[in-house]
XYZ file of C-alpha atoms in Angstrom:
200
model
C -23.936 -5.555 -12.870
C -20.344 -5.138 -12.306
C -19.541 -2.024 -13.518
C -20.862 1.316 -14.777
C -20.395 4.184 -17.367
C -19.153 7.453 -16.377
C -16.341 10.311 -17.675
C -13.269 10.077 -17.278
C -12.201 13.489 -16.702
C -14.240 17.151 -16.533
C -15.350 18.804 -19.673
C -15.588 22.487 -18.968
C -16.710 25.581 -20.831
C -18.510 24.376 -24.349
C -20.557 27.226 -25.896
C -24.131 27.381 -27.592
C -25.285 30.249 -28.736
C -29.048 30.552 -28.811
C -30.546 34.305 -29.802
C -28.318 36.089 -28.137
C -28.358 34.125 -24.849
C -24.975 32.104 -23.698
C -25.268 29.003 -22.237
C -21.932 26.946 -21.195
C -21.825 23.863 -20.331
C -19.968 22.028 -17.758
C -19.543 18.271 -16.933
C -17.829 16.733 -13.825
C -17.289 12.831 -12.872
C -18.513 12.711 -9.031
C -18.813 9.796 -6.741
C -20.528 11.512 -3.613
C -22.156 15.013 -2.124
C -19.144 15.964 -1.377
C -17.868 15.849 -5.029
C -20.605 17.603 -6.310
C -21.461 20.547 -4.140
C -17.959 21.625 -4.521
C -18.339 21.281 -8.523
C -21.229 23.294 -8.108
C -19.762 25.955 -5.895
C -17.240 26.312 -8.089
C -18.793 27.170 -11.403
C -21.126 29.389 -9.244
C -18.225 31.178 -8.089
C -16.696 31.517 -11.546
C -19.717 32.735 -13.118
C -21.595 34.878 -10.553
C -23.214 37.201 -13.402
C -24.816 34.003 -15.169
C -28.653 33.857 -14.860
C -28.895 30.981 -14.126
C -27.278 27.848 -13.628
C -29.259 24.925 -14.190
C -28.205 21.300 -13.634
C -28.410 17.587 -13.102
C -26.546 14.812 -11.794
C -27.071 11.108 -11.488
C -25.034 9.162 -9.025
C -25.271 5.579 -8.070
C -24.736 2.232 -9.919
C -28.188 2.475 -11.381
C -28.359 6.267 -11.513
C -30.542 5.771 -8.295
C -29.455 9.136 -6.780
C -30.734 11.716 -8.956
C -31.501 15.606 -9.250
C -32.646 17.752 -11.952
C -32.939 21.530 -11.067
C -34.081 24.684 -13.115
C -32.541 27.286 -11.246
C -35.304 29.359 -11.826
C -36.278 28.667 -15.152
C -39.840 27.490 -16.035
C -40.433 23.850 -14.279
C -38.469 21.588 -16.292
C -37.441 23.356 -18.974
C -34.045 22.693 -17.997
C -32.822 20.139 -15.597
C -35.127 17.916 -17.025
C -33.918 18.236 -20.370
C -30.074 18.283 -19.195
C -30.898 14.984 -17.392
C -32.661 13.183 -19.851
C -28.895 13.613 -21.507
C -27.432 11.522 -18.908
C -29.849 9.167 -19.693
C -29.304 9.229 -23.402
C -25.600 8.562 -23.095
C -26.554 5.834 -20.138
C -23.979 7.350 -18.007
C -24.078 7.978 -14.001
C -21.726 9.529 -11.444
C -21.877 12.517 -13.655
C -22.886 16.188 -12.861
C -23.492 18.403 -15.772
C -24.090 22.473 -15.647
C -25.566 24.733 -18.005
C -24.518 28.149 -16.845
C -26.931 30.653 -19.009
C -26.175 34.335 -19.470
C -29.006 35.934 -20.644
C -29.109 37.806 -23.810
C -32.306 39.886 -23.970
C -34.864 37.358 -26.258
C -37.136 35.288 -24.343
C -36.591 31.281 -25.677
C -40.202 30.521 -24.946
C -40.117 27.015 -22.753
C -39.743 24.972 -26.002
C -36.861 26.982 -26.782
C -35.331 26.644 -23.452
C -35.662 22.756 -23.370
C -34.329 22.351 -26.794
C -30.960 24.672 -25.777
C -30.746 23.237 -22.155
C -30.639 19.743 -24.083
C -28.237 21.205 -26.702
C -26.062 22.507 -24.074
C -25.760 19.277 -22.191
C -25.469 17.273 -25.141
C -22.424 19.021 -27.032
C -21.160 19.204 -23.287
C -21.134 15.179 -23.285
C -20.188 14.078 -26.706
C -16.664 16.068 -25.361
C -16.665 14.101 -22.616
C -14.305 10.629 -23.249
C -16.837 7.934 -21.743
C -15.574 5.300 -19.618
C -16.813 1.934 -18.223
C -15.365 1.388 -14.922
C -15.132 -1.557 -12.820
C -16.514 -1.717 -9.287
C -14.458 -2.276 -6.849
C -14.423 -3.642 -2.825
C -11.869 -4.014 0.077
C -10.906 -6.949 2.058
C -8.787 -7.006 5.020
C -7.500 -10.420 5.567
C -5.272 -11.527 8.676
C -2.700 -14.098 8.659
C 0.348 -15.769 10.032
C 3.812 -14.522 9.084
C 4.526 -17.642 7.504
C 1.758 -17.014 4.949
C 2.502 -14.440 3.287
C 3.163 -16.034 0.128
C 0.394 -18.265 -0.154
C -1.795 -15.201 0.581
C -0.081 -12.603 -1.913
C 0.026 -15.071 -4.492
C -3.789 -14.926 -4.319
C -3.814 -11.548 -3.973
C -2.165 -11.232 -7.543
C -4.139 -13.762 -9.148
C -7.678 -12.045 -8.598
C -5.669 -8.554 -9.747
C -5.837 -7.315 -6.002
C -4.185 -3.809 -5.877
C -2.497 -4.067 -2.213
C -3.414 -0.729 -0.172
C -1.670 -1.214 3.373
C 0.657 -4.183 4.470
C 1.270 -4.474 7.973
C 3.831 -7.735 8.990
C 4.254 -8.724 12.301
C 3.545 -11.919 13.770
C 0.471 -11.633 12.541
C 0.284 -10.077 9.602
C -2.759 -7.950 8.255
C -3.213 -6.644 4.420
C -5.603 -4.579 2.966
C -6.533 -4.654 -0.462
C -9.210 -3.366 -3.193
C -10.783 -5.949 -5.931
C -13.258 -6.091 -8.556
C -16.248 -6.853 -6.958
C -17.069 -9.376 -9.273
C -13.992 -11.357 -7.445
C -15.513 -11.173 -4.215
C -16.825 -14.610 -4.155
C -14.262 -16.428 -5.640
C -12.064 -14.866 -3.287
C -13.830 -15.454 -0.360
C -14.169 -18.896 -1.039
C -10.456 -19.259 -1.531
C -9.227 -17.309 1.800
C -12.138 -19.330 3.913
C -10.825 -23.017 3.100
C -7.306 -21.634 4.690
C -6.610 -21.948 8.012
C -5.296 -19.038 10.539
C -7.101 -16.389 7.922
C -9.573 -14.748 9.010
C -11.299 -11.729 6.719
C -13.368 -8.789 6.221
C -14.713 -6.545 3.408
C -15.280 -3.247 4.441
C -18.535 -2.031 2.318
């Protein structure tokens, strides 16, 4: 497994409207933590008045790193449900939000799972779903008078050059599908004066 599917860009802001309660839904691409506390900080901070906000992320090639939480609401009445969207749409990296404002009719917990899913489902199917590529770095060292030899490889596994430093000896950095890695590393070890790294 090469590659994953994920969205492409944030989908913010979709509305269900279940007897009388709002619930908006929110959907962020995120590759770490990082990433997603700050998505989650920031729809907290936009809707402070919401009752709750209930989510659930999967990160991780295989959706490994996971999360579903109910922000209160009955035990998994909602991040289950919001998760078990991820699932459905075999996505990962993705963090989506279902920010509920209350409107005075209790859902009952069947209610609440079938809106939490609604929620998170209209939230996705606005989401454009991408498969991306994994990718690694290599830093590879070499003489001055290889450079050619060694970009010319570069280009021909689709290496994106990051950082190019030439002096005597010269060092690049690049990123490349992972599913190069091999080939590449079989290439750059029958030369001589290279020596190289990948870096995760």
């Amino acid at each position: 497994m090469f590659n994953f599917k994920t969205i492409e860009s944030p989908v913010e802001n979709t509305l269900l409207k279940e007897k009388g309660s709002k619930f908006l839904g929110f959907a962020f691409p995120v590759n770490n933590e990082e990433e997603l506390k700050n998505a989650l900080e920031k729809i907290r901070a936009e809707h402070p008045k919401a009752t709750h906000h209930c989510y659930a992320f999967r990160m991780g090639l295989n959706g490994e790193n996971y999360r579903a939480n109910d922000d209160g609401e009955p035990s998994g009445s909602a991040g289950l449900p919001i998760y078990n969207q991820l699932l459905a749409h075999e996505i990962t990296n993705v963090l989506v939000i279902s920010v509920r404002y209350y409107g005075g009719t209790k859902l009952g917990v069947s209610g609440l799972v079938k809106a939490y899913k609604e929620s998170a489902k209209i939230t996705l199917e606005e989401a454009n779903i991408v498969t991306k590529e994994l990718e690694t770095t290599v830093e590879i060292q070499f003489n001055f008078n290889q450079q050619n030899i060694i970009f010319t490889l570069l280009s021909k596994y689709d290496a994106k050059v990051l950082q190019f430093e030439a002096n005597e000896n010269c060092i690049v950095t690049a990123s490349l599908k992972l599913l190069q890695k091999e080939n590449i590393s079989e290439k750059l070890s029958e030369m001589q004066y290279v020596s190289f790294k990948f870096k995760d």
